[in-house]
XYZ file of C-alpha atoms in Angstrom:
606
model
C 77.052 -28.581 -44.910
C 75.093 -30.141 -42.271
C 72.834 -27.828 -39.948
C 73.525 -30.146 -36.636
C 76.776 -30.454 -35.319
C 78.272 -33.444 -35.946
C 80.218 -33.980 -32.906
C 77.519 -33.555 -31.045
C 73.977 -33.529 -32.941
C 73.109 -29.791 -31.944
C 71.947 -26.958 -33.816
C 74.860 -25.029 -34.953
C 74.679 -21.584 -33.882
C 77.378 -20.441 -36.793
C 75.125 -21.872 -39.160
C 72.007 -19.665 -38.623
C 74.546 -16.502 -38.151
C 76.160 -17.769 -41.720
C 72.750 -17.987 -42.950
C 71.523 -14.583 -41.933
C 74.930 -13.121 -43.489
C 74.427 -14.982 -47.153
C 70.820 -13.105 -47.158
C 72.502 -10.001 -46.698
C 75.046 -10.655 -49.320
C 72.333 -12.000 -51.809
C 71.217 -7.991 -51.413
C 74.452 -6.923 -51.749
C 74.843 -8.728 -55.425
C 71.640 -7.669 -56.357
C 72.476 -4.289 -56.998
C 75.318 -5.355 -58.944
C 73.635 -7.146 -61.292
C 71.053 -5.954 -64.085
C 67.449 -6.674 -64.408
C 67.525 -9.846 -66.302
C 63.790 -9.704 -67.228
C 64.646 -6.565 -69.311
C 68.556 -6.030 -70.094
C 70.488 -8.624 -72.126
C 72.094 -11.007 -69.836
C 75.122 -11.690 -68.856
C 78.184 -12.550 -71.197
C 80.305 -15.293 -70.295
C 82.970 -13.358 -68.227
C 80.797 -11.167 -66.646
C 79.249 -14.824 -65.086
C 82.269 -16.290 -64.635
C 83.672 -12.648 -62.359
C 79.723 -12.750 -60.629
C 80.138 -16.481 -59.602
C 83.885 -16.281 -58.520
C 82.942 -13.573 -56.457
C 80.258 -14.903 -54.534
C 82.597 -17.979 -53.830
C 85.030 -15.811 -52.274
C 82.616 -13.443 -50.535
C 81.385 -16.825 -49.109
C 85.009 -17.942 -48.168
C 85.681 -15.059 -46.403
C 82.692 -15.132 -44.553
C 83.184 -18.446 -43.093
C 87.307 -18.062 -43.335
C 88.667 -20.530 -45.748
C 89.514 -21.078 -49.340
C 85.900 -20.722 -51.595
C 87.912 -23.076 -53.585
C 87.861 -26.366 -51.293
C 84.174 -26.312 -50.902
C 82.370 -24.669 -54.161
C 79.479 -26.084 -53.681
C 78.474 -24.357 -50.268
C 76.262 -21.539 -52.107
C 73.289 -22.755 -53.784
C 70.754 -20.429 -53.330
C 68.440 -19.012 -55.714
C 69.143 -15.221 -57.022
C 66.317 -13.181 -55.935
C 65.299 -9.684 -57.290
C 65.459 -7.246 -54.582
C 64.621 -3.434 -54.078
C 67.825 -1.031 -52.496
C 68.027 2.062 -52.573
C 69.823 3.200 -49.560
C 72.804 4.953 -49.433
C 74.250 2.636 -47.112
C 74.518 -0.172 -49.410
C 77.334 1.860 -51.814
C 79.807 0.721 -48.897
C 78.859 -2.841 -48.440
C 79.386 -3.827 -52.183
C 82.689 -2.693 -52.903
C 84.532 -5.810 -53.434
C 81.844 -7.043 -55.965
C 81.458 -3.519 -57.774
C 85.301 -2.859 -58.611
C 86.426 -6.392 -59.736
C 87.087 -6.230 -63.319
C 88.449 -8.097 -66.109
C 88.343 -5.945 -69.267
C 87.982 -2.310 -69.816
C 84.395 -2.034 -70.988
C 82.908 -4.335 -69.023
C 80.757 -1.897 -67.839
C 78.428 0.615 -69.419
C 79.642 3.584 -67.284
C 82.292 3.546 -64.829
C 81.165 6.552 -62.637
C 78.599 8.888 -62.287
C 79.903 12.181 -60.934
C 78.198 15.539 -59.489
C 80.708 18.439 -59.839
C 80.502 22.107 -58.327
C 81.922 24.784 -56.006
C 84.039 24.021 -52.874
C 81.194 24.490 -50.332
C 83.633 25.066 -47.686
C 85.670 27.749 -49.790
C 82.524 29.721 -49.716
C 81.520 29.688 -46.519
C 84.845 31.610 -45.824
C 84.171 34.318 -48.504
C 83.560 37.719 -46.961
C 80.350 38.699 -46.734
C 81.251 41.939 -48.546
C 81.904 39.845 -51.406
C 79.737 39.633 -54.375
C 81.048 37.689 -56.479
C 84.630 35.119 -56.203
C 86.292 32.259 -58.202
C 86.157 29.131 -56.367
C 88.032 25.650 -57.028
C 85.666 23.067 -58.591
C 85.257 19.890 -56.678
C 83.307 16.149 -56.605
C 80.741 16.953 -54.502
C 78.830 13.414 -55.349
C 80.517 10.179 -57.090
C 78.450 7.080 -57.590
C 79.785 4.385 -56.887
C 81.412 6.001 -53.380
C 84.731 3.813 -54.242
C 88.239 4.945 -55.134
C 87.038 8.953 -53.891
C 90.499 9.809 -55.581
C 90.336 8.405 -58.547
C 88.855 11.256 -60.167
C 90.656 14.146 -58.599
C 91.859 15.704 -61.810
C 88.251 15.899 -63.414
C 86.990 18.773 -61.839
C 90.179 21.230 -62.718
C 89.248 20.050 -66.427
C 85.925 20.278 -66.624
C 86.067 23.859 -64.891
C 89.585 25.055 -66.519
C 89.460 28.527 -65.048
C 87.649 27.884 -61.973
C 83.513 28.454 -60.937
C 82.338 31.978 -60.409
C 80.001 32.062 -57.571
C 77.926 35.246 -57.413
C 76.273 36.138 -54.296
C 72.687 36.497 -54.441
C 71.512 39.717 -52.938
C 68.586 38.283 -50.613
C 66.909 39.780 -47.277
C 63.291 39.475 -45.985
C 62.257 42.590 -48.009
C 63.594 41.741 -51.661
C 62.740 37.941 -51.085
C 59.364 37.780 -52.400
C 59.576 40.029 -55.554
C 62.509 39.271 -56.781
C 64.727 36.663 -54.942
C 61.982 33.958 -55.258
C 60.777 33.575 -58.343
C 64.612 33.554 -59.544
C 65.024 30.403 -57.258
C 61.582 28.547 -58.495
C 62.897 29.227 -61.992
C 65.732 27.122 -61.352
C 64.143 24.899 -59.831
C 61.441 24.215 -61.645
C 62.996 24.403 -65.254
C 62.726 21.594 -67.630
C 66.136 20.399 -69.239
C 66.103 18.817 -72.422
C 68.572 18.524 -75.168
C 69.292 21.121 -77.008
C 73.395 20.843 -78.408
C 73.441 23.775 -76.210
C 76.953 25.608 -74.618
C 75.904 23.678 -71.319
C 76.551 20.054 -73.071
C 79.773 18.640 -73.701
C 82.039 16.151 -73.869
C 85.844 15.689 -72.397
C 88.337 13.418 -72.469
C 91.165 11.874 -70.547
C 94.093 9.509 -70.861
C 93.343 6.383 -68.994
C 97.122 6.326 -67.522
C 95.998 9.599 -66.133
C 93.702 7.858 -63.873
C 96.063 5.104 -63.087
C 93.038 2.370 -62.269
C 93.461 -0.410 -65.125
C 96.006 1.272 -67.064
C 97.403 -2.591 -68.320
C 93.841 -3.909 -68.353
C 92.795 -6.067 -72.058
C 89.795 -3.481 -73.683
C 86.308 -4.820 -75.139
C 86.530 -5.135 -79.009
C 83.180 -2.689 -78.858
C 85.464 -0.011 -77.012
C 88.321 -0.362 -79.243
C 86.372 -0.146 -82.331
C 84.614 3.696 -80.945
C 87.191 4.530 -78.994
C 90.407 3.682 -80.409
C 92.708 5.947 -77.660
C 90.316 4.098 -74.819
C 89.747 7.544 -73.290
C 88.110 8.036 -70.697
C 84.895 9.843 -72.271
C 83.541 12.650 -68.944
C 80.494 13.477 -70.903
C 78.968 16.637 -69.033
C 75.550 18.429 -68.573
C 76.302 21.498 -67.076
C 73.201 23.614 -65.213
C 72.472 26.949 -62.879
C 71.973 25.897 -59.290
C 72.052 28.182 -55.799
C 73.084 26.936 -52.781
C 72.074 27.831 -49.565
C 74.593 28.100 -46.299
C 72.054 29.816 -44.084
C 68.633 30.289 -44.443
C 68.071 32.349 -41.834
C 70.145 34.776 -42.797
C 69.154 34.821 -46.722
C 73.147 33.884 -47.426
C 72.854 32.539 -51.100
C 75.138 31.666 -53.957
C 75.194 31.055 -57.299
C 77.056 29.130 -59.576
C 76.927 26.331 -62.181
C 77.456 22.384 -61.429
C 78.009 19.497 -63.751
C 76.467 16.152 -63.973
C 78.401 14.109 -65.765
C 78.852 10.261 -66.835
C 82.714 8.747 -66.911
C 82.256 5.887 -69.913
C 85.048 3.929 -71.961
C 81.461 4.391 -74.908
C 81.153 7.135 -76.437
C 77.618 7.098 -76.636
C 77.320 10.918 -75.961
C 73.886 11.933 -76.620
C 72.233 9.254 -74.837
C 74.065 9.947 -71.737
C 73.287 13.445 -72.269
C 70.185 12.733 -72.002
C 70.245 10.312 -68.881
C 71.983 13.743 -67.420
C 68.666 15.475 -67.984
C 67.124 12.585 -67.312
C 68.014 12.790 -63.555
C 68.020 16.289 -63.001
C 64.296 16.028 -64.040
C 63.772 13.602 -61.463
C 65.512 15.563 -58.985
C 63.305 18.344 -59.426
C 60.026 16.395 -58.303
C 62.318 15.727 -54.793
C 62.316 19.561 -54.521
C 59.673 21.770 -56.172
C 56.806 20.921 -53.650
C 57.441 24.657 -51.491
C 57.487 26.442 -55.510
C 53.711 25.277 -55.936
C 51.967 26.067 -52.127
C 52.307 29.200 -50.480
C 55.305 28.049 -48.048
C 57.730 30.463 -46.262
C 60.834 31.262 -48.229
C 62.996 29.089 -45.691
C 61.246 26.394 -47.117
C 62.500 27.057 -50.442
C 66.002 28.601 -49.303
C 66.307 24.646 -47.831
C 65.378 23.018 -51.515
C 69.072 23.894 -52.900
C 71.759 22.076 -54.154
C 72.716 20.147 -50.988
C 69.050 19.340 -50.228
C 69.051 17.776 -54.083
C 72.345 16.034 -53.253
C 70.742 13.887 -50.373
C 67.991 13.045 -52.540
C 69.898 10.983 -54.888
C 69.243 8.139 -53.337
C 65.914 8.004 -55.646
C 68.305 7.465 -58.553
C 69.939 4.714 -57.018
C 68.612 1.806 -58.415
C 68.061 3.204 -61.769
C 72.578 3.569 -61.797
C 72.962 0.584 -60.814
C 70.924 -1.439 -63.507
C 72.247 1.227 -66.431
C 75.814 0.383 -65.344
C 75.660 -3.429 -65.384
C 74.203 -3.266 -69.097
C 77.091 -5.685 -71.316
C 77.409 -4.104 -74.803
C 77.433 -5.352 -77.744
C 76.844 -5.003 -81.690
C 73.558 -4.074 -83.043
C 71.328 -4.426 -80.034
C 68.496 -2.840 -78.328
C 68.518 -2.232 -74.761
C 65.257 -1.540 -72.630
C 65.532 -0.834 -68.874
C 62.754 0.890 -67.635
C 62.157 4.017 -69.215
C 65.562 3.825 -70.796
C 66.571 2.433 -74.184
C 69.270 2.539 -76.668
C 70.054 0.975 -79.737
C 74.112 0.238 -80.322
C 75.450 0.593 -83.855
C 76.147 -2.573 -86.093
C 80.030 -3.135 -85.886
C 80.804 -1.157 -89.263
C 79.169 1.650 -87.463
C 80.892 1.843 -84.191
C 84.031 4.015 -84.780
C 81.283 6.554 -86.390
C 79.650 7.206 -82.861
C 81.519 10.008 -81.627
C 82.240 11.487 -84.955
C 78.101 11.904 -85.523
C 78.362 13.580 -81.685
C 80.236 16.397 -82.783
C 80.548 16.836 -86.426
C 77.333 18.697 -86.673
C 78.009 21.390 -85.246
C 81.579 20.959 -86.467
C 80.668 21.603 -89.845
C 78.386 24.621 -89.169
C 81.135 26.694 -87.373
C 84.363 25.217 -89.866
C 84.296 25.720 -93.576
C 85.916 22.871 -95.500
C 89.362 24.751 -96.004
C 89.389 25.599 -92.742
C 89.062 21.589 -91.893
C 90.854 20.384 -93.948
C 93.995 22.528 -92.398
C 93.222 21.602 -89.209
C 93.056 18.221 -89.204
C 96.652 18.778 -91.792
C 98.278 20.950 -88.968
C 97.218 18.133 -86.053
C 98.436 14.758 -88.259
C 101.154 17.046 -89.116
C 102.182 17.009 -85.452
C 102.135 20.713 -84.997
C 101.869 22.280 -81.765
C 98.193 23.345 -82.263
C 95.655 25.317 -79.635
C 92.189 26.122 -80.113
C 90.388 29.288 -78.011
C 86.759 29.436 -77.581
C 84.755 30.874 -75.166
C 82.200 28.402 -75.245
C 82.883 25.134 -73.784
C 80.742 22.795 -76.046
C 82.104 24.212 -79.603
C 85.624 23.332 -78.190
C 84.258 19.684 -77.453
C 82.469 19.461 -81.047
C 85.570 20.832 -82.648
C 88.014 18.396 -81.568
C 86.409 15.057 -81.195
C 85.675 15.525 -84.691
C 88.749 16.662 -85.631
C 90.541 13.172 -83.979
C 87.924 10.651 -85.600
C 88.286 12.073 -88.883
C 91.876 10.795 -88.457
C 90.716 7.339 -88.294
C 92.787 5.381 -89.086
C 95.281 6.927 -87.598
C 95.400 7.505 -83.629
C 96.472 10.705 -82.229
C 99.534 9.557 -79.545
C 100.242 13.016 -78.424
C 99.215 14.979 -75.383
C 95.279 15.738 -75.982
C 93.363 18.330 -73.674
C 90.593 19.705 -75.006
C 90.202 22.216 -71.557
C 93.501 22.786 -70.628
C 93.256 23.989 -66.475
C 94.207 28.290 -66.407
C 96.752 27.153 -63.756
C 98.659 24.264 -65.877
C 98.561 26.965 -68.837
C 102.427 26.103 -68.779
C 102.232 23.008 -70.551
C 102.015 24.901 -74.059
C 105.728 25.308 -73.174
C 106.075 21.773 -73.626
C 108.875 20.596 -76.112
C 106.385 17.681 -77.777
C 103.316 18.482 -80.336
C 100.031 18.485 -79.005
C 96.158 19.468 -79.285
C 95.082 21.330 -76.499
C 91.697 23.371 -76.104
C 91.035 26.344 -74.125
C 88.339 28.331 -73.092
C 88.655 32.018 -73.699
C 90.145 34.309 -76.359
C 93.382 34.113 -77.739
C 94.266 37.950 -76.314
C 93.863 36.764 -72.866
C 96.622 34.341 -73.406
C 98.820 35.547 -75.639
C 101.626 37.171 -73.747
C 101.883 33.764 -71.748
C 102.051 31.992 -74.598
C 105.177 34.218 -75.501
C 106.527 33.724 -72.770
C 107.165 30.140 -73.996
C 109.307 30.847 -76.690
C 107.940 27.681 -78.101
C 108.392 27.230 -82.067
C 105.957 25.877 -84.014
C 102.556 26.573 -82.208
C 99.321 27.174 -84.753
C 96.621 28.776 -82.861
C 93.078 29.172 -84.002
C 90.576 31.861 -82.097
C 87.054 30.214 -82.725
C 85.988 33.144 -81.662
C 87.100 35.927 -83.865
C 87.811 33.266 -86.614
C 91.510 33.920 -86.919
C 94.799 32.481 -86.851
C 97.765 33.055 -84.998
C 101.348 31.255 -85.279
C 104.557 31.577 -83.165
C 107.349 33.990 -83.921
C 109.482 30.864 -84.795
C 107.998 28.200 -87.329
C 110.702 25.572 -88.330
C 108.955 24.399 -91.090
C 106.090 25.410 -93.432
C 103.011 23.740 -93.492
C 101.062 25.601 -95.909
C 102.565 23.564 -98.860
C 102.082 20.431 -96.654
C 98.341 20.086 -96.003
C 96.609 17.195 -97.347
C 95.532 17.191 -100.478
C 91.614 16.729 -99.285
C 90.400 20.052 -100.687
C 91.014 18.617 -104.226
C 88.501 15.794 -103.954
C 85.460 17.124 -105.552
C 83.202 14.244 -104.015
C 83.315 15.024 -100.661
C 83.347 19.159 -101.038
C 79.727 18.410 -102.539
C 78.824 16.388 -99.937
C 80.092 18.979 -97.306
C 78.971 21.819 -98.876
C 75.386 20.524 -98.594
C 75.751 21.406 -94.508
C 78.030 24.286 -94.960
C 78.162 26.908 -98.271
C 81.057 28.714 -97.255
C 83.836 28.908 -99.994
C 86.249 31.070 -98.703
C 88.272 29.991 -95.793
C 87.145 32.401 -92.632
C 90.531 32.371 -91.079
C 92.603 35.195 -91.749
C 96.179 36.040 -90.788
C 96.999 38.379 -88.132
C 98.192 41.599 -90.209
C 94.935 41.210 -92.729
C 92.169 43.844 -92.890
C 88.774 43.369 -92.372
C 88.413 39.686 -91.420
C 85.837 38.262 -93.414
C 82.870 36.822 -91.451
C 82.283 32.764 -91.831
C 78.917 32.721 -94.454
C 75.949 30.670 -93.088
C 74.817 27.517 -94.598
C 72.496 27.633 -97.497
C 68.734 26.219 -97.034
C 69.966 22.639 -98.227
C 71.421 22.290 -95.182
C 67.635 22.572 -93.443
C 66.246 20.288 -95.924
C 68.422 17.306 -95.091
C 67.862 18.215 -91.139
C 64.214 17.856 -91.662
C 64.917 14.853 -92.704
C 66.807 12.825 -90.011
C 67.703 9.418 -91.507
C 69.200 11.338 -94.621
C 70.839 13.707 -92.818
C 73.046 11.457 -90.309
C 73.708 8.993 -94.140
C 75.246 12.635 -95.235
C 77.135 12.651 -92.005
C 78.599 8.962 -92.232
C 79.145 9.580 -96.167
C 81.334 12.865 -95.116
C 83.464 10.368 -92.786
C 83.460 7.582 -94.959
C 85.103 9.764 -97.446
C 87.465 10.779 -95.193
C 88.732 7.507 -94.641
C 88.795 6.450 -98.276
C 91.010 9.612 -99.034
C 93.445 8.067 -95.860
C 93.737 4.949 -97.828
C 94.094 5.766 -101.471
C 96.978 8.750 -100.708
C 98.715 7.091 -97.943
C 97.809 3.608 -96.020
C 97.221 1.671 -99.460
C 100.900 2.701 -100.498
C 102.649 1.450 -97.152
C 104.592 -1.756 -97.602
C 104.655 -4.366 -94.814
C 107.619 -6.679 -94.979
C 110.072 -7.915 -92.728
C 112.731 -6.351 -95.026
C 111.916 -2.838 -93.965
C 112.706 -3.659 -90.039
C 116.501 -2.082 -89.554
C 119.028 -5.180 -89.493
C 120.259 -6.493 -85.955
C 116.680 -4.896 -84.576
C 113.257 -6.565 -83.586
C 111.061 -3.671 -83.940
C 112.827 -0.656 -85.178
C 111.646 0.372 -89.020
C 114.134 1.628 -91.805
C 111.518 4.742 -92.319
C 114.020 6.211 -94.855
C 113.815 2.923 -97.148
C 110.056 2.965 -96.377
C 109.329 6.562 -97.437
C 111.255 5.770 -100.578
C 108.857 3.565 -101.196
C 105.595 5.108 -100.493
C 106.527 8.349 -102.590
C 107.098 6.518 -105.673
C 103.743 4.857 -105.448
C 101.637 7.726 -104.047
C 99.587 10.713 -105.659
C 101.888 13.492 -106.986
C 100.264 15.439 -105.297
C 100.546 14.358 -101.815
C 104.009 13.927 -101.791
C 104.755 16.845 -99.887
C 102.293 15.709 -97.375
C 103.417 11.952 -97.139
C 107.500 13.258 -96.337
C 106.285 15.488 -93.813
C 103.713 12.712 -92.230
C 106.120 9.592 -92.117
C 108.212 11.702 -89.711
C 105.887 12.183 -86.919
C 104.325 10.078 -83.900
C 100.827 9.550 -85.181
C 102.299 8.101 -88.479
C 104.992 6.207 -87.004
C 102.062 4.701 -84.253
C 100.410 3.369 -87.050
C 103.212 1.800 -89.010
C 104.320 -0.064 -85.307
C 100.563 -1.441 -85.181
C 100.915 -2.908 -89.035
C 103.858 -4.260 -87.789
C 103.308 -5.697 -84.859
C 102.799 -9.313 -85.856
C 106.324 -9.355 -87.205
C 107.842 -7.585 -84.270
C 106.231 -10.688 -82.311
C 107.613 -12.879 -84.789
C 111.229 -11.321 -83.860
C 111.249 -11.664 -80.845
């Protein structure tokens, strides 16, 4: 492109205005794109996407097809700083293009909390009042509803906001130094009841339901959840200083990722609260009025994210692969070799997993959920629920849990556990509170486990019994040794409703603190445990499963003869898993497998 006209030989204004707008967009793609001086570059679609849409951010700029003149943007990539706000909006066509699930390393970044508005209509007579959760903040500003179920699961029964009895004469002794506290504390990791992990379906966010998904994601994260890995803190917030009007009430950072590297984002969480805090705790070390500390609440930390800007928008264009190190700034991580990968969220959660579960109670657990029983879990603390279940689904592997999966079910969608399909479903409370709704139901075979008084419940009808069904796991001397290094307890803690004197779960022995002291040992113990898991999958069930076109029903392209197939299996397998294999062949989990062993001769069919 020339910079005179050519008609007739004079500067072309257009030309200098197209110019100026290919600067702007040069900004624009800059915080897109990753430091390349310290993050791995590029892979080859991620180039391929960055160049096709500079080309057509170029087209549209100048109104024609980038296609017919490719060669119209040549100019060098320079590294710029951003960090304003404004720029979220001017680099949305760039930021949402994908072309495979796990393209990025996080897909959102996501501040949740108290309807502010809902609280500025409470009574001021009111002390305390349950509020509905919502996004207050969502990096990158695109899609706002993409995410509007998150909040109802991350908060299940709502956020209690208590009112914080402030006036000018209580302010200084009491009111204030609660406030600095908050302000001023320190968060670190600390597998505490504030951190968690939840999941959800990707067709429940309907964004890139059909979308092709990274070999990295599908080796950790089989179901391609969508991981909303939460750090949840204390904050106030202020809606008039003047007149001491305070509340308080917890909020949630949290991370939406197709990895489930957990603990690092975790930590990121802290990470950024931390950095926060040096935005606000100026007034907490001088001798300013309490206005001035009144003002340094939640909403004045919101408009201060802009310092964090930058720092999202490198971490999210890191491309993942196999046994690499990553180094952004202050931030690094090391991903697993592949053979590692699918252990990732299992090491999450399976600590403290093991500690609260003895190995009978596991093992019938995990039975009852392959099994395809209706099965609920009650806790009152969010973060065992999170432990408890993750681990419960990757010590599954192979096998991929296809039925509804909640691990907070919402208070006000507490109806589902009428539903007439198995599921797994978490919630947060005690089993008491619930019970007469779950009654209600008059839904048969429902298994329900109270984490908190360690006890089990079952429906009035049960169709089937599953005590003679559970996997035969208990039997396998190998990996009772190895779990009974982290937990001691021999006696399974769950009792049956009607029982006396519930016995209490025993702690583990000191072994357990030996191997912790010892880090590298102690996470080999953990991967042994899962490891051992899987080999007990294959040798009792997945080793025995024929795959042959003779087993698809005649006249069909992808229906299996499961009767001639479970003949089959059972005269191969373990005697003693043979109650467990007939009851396992006829449910969805099984039958999901068997159609992904197949599927190359479906194809073939068709």
């Amino acid at each position: 492109m020339n910079q005179d006209c050519v008609e007739c030989q004079k500067k072309d204004q257009k030309i200098k205005e197209l110019k100026q707008k290919i600067a702007e967009l040069e900004e624009q793609i800059e915080t897109f794109g990753p430091e390349f001086s310290q993050v791995k570059g590029l892979d080859e679609n991620s180039q391929k996407l960055l160049k096709e849409n500079i080309q057509k951010a170029i087209g549209d700029l100048i109104n024609q097809d980038p296609k017919q003149k490719p060669n119209q943007f040549n100019a060098p990539y320079q590294r710029t700083q951003t960090s304003n706000l404004t720029e979220f909006s001017r680099q949305i066509n760039i930021d949402e293009q994908h072309t495979y699930l796990g393209q990025r390393f996080f897909e959102h970044f996501l501040i949740l909390g108290p309807d502010i508005e809902e609280l500025k209509q409470v009574s001021e007579h009111t002390n305390e009042v349950l509020v509905k959760p919502k996004i207050l903040y969502q990096f990158p500003n695109v899609n706002q509803h993409l995410y509007d179920v998150v909040p109802i699961y991350t908060f299940p029964n709502g956020i209690l906001a208590k009112r914080l009895e402030a006036s000018s004469q209580n302010f200084n002794d009491k009111v204030l130094p609660e406030l600095k506290q908050i302000i001023m504390q320190t968060l670190q990791l600390t597998k505490g009841d504030n951190e968690y992990s939840i999941t959800i379906p990707r067709e429940d966010i309907q964004e890139n339901s059909r979308m092709t998904v990274s070999q990295f994601v599908q080796e950790s994260n089989p179901n391609v959840f969508r991981n909303i890995i939460c750090f949840e803190i204390n904050e106030f917030i202020c809606l008039d200083p003047k007149t001491y009007g305070c509340w308080l009430c917890p909020i949630v950072h949290c991370f939406v990722s197709y990895y489930p590297f957990i603990k690092f984002f975790l930590k990121e969480n802290a990470n950024i609260w931390n950095q926060l805090k040096l935005e606000r705790i100026e007034p907490c070390l001088c001798e300013a009025s309490s206005h001035e500390v009144l003002k340094r609440d939640f909403v004045f930390m919101k408009s201060k994210l802009n310092t964090i800007i930058d720092r999202l928008f490198a971490l999210r264009s890191i491309q993942v692969t196999y046994d690499q190190k990553y180094q952004l700034n202050e931030i690094q991580i090391q991903t697993p070799k592949k053979d590692s990968v699918q252990y990732l969220q299992f090491l999450w959660g399976c600590d403290q997993t093991f500690q609260t579960l003895s190995f009978k109670e596991l093992v019938y657990l995990i039975s009852n959920v392959i099994l395809s029983q209706r099965v609920i879990l009650f806790s009152k603390k969010k973060s065992v629920l999170s432990h408890v279940m993750l681990t419960i689904i990757s010590l599954m592997h192979p096998f991929n849990y296809k039925l509804p999966f909640c691990i907070f079910i919402p208070d006000e969608l507490i109806d589902r556990l009428a539903a007439p399909c198995p599921y797994f479903f978490g919630v947060v409370g005690e089993y008491e509170n619930y019970s007469s709704r779950i009654e209600e139901a008059q839904q048969e075979d429902i298994t329900m486990f109270d984490l908190n008084t360690k006890r089990v419940f079952y429906s009035k009808t049960q169709s089937r019994d599953l005590k003679k069904c559970i996997a035969p796991i208990k039997r396998n001397s190998h990996l009772k040794q190895l779990y009974s290094v982290i937990n001691n307890s021999r006696d399974n803690a769950f009792k049956q409703v009607g029982k006396h004197k519930p016995q209490k779960l025993e702690k583990s022995g000191s072994s357990n603190q030996i191997f912790k002291e010892n880090e590298k040992q102690y996470m080999q113990l953990l991967k042994d445990i899962a490891k051992s898991f899987q080999t007990f999958w294959h040798s009792t069930v997945t080793q025995h499963i024929p795959v042959d076109r003779k087993f698809i029903k005649t006249g069909s392209m992808a229906a299996l003869n499961l009767q001639l197939l479970s003949e089959v299996m059972l005269s191969k397998c373990p005697k003693d898993s043979k109650r467990f294999i007939k009851e396992l062949i006829q449910n969805p989990t099984f039958t999901g497998y068997l159609d992904e062993l197949y599927e190359v001769i479906y194809q073939q069919n068709q």
